[in-house]
Coordinates of C-alpha atoms and ligand atoms in Angstrom, one line a residue:
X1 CA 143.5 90.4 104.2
X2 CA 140.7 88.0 103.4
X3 CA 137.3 87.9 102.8
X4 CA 134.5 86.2 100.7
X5 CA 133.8 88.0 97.4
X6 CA 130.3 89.4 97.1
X7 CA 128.2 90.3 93.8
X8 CA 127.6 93.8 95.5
X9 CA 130.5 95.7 94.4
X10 CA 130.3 94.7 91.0
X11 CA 127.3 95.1 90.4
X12 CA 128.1 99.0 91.8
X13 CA 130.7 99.3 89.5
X14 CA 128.7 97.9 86.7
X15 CA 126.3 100.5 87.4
X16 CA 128.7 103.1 87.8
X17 CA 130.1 102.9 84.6
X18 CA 127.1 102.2 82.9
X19 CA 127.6 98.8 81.7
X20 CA 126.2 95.5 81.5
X21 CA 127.0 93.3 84.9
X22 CA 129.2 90.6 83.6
X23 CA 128.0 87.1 83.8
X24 CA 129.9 86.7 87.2
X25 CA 129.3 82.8 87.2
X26 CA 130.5 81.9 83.6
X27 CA 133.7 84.5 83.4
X28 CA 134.3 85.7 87.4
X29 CA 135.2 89.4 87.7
X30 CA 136.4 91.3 84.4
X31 CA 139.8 92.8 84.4
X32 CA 140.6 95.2 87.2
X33 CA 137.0 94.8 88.9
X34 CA 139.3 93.4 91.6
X35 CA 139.8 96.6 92.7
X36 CA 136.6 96.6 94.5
X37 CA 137.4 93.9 96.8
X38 CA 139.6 93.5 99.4
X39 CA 140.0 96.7 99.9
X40 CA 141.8 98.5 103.2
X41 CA 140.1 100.0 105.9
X42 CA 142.2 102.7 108.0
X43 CA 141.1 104.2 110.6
X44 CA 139.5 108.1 110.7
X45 CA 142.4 108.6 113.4
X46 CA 144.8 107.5 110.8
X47 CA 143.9 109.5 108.1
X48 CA 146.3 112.6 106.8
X49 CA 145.4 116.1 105.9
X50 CA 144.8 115.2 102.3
X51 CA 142.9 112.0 103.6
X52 CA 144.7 109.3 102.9
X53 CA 146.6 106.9 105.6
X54 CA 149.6 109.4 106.6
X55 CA 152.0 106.0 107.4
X56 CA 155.0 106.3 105.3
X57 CA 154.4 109.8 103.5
X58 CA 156.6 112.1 104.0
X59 CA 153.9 115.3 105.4
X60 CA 153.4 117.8 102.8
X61 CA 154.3 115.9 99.6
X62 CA 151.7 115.1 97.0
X63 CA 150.3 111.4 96.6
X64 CA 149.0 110.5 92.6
X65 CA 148.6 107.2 91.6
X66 CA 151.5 107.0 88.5
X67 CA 150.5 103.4 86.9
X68 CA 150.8 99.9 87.1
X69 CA 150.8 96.1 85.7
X70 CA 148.3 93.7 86.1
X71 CA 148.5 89.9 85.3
X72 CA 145.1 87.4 85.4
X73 CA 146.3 84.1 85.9
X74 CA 142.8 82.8 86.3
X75 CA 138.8 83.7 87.0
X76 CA 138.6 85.4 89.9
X77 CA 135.4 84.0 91.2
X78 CA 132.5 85.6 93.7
X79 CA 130.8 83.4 96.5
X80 CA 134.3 81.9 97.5
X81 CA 137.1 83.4 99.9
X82 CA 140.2 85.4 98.4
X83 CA 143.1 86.5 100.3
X84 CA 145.0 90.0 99.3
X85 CA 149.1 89.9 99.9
X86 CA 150.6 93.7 99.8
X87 CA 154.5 94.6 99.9
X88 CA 156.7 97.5 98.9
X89 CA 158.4 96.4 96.0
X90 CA 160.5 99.4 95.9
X91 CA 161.3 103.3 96.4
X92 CA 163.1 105.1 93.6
X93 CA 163.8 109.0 93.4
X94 CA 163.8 110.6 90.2
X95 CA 163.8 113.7 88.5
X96 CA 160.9 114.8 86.3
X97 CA 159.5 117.9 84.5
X98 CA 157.4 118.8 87.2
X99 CA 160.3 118.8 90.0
X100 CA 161.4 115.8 92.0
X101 CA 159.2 112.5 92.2
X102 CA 159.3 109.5 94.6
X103 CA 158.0 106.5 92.7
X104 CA 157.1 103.7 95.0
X105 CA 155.8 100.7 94.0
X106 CA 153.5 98.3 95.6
X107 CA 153.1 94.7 94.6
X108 CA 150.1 92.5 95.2
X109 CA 149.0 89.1 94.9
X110 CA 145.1 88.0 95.4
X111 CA 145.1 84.4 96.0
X112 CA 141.9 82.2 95.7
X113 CA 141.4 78.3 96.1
X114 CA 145.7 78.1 97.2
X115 CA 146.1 79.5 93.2
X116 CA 147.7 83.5 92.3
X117 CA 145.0 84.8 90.4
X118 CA 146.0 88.2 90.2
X119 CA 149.1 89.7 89.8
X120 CA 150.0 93.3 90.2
X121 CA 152.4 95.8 90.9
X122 CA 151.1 99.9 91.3
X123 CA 153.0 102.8 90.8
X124 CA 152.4 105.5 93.2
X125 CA 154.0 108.8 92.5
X126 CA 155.3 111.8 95.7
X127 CA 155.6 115.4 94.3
X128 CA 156.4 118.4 96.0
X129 CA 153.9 120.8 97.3
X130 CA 154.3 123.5 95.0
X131 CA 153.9 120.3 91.7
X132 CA 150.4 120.7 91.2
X133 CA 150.0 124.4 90.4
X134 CA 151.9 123.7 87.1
X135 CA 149.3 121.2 86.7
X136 CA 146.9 123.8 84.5
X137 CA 146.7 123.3 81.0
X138 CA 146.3 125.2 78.2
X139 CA 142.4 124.1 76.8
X140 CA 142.8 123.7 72.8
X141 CA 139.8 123.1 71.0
X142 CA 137.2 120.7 71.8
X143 CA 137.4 117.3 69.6
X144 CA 134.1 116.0 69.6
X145 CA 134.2 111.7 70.5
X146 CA 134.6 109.8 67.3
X147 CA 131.9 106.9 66.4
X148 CA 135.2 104.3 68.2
X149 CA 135.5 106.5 70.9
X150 CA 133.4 105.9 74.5
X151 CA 132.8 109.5 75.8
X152 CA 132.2 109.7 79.9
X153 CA 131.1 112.7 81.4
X154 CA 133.3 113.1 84.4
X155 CA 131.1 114.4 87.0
X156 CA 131.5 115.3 91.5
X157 CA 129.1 112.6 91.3
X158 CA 131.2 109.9 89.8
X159 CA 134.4 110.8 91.3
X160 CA 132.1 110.5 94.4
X161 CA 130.8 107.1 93.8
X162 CA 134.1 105.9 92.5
X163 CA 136.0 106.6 95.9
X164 CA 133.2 105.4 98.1
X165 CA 133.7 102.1 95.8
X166 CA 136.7 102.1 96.6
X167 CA 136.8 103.5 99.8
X168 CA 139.4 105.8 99.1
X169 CA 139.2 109.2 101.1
X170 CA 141.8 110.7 99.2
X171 CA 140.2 114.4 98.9
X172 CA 141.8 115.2 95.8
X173 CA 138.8 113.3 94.1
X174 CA 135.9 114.6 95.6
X175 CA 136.8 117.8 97.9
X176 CA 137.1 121.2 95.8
X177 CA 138.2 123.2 97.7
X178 CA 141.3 121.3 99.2
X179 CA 141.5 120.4 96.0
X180 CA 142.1 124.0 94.6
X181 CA 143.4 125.9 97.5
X182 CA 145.9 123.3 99.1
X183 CA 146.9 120.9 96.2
X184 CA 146.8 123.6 94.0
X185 CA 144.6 121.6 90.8
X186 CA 142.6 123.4 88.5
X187 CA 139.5 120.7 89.1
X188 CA 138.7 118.0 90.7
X189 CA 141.7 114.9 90.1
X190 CA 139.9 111.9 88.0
X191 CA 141.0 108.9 89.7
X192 CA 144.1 107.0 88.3
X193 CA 142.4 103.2 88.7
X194 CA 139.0 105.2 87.3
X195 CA 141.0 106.1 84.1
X196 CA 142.8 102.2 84.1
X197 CA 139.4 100.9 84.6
X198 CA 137.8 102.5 81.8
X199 CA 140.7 101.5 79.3
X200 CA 140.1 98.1 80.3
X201 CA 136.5 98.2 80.0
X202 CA 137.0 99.6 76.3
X203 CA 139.5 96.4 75.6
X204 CA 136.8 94.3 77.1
X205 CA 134.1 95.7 74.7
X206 CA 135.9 94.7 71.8
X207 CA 136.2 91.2 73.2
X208 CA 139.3 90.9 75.2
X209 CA 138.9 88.3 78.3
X210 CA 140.7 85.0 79.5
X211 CA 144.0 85.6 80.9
X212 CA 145.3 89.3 80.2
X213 CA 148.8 91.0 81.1
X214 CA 148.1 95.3 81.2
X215 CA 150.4 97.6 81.3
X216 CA 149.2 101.3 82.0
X217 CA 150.5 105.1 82.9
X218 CA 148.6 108.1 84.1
X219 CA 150.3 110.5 82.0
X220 CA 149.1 114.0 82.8
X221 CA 146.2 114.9 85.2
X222 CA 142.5 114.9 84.0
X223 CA 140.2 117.3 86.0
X224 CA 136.3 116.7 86.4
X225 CA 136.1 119.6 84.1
X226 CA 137.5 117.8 81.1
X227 CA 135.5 115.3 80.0
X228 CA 136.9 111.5 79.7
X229 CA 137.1 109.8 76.0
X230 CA 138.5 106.4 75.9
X231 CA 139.5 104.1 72.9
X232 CA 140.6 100.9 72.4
X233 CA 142.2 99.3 68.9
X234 CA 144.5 96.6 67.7
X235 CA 147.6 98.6 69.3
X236 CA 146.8 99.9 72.7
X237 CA 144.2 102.1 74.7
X238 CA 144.0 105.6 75.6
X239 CA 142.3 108.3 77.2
X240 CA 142.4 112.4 76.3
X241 CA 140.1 115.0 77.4
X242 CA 137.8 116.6 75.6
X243 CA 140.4 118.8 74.1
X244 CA 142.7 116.0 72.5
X245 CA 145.1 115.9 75.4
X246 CA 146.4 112.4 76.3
X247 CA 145.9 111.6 80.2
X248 CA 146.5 108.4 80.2
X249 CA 147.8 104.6 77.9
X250 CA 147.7 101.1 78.3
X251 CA 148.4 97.9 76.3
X252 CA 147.5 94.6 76.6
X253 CA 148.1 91.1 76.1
X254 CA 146.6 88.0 76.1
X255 CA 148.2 85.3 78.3
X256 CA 146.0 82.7 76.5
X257 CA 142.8 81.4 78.0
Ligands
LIG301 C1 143.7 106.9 93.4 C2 144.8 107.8 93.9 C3 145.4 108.9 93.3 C4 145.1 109.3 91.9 O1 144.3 108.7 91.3 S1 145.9 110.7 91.4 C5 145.2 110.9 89.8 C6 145.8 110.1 88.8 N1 147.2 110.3 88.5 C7 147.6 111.3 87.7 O2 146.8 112.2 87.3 C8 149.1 111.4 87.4 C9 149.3 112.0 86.0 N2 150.7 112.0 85.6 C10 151.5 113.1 85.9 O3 151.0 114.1 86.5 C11 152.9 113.0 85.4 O4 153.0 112.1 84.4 C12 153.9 112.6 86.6 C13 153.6 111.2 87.1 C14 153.8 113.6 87.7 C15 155.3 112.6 86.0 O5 155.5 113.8 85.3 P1 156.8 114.5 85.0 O6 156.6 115.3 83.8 O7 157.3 115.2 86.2 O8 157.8 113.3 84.8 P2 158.6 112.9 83.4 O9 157.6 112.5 82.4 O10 159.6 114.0 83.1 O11 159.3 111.5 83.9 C16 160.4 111.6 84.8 C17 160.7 110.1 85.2 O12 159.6 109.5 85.8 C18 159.2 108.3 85.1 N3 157.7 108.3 85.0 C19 157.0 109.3 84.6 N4 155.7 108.9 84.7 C20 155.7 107.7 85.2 C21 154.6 106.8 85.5 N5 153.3 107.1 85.3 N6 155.0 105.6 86.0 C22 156.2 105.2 86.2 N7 157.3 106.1 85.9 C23 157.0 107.2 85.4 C24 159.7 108.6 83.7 O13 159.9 107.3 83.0 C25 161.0 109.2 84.0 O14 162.0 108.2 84.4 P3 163.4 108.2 83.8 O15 164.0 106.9 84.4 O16 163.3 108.1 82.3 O17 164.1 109.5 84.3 C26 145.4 107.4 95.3 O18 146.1 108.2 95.8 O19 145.1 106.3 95.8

């Protein structure tokens, strides 16, 4: 896939998540803002029950994004062509609390002026059918956001605007009822890259930039009704809900600059 990388989507995404655009020309795209680029377009006809491409799933088994690893080799620069190079690294079964799990993992290269830029590899996760009605936690008490902490109010309308960005029709993210009554989930699911995204951006805030190896795991499901608080420090970046539970951890590095 190739095409020649716009301003548009990140100035959405910049307005999405409330932040300053970057300065595109001096820096190129921040960390993960590749996600809005190159992006797959199926076809309606292709689409599953749950709305995402139904090649390769097994019918009936539940698709969650798991985690991933991202290198930047390099500025990843708008105004000029980038090509996107996708391939199943590899398919693994394994046995976890919530019942059986198919972890497949995806690796992807984007490529600009004959250079790798980007480096990645994605974990996507298969459960059974009956794996997301476990998926209802207890609600302890609220822990207000500390002064370090960046509080986002998970609303329909972001979880919206983040899978138009990303043109992801997964209806998990945006559908309630399918949401509730097929999959099972108390809530609305907050988007695995959404939650990735926003621990980046919290790095980035406290000056992170240049050449930067992430690591990151989605681990627990965060529902619109929960709130989002992210936080970055010296050892690592997290997310919880608004009740102190952990959803989701990163670390990163700096490859130099
Ligand atoms: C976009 C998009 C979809 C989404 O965004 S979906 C929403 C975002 N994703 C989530 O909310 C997932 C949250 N995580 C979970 O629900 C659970 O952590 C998960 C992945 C279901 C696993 O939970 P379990 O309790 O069943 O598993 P265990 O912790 O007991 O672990 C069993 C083995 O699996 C390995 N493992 C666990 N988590 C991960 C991970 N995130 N990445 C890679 N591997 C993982 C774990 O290490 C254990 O392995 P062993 O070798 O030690 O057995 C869209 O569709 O596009």
């Amino acid at each position: 896939m190739k095409e020649i990388l716009q301003p548009g989507p990140a100035e959405a995404l910049a307005s999405l998540l409330d932040v300053e655009p970057p300065d595109l020309d001096r820096d190129g795209l921040p960390l993960l803002w590749h996600w809005f680029y190159l992006l797959d377009r199926p076809a309606q006809a292709d689409l599953g029950p749950d709305g995402h491409p139904a090649r390769g799933t097994e019918p009936g088994r539940r698709r969650m994004w798991a985690g991933g690893r991202v290198r930047t080799l390099g500025p990843l620069r708008c105004g000029l062509p980038a090509e996107r190079h996708t391939e199943v690294l590899s398919t693994q079964e394994k046995q976890g609390r919530t019942g059986r799990l198919t972890f497949v993992v995806t690796g992807h290269r984007i490529v600009q002026g004959g250079e790798v830029v980007v480096e990645e590899e994605q974990d996507i996760v298969y459960r059974d059918a009956a794996a997301g009605r476990a998926d209802n936690p207890v609600e302890e008490p609220e822990v207000l956001a500390a002064e370090d902490e960046w509080a986002i109010d998970v609303s329909p309308t972001l979880l919206f605007r983040f899978s138009a960005l990303t043109y992801n029709a997964h209806r998990i993210h945006y559908d309630r009822d399918y949401a509730r009554d097929v999959e099972g989930y108390p809530g609305l699911l907050t988007h695995g890259p959404l939650q990735a995204l926003a621990m980046a951006e919290a790095a980035r805030r406290r000056g992170s930039g240049g050449r930067l190896a992430f690591d990151y795991r989605l681990v627990a499901p965060l529902f619109d009704h929960q709130g989002m608080i992210v936080r970055a420090d010296e050892t690592g970046t997290a997310v919880r809900d608004r009740h102190g539970r952990r959803t989701a951890t990163g670390t990163m590095r700096s490859l130099g600059r």
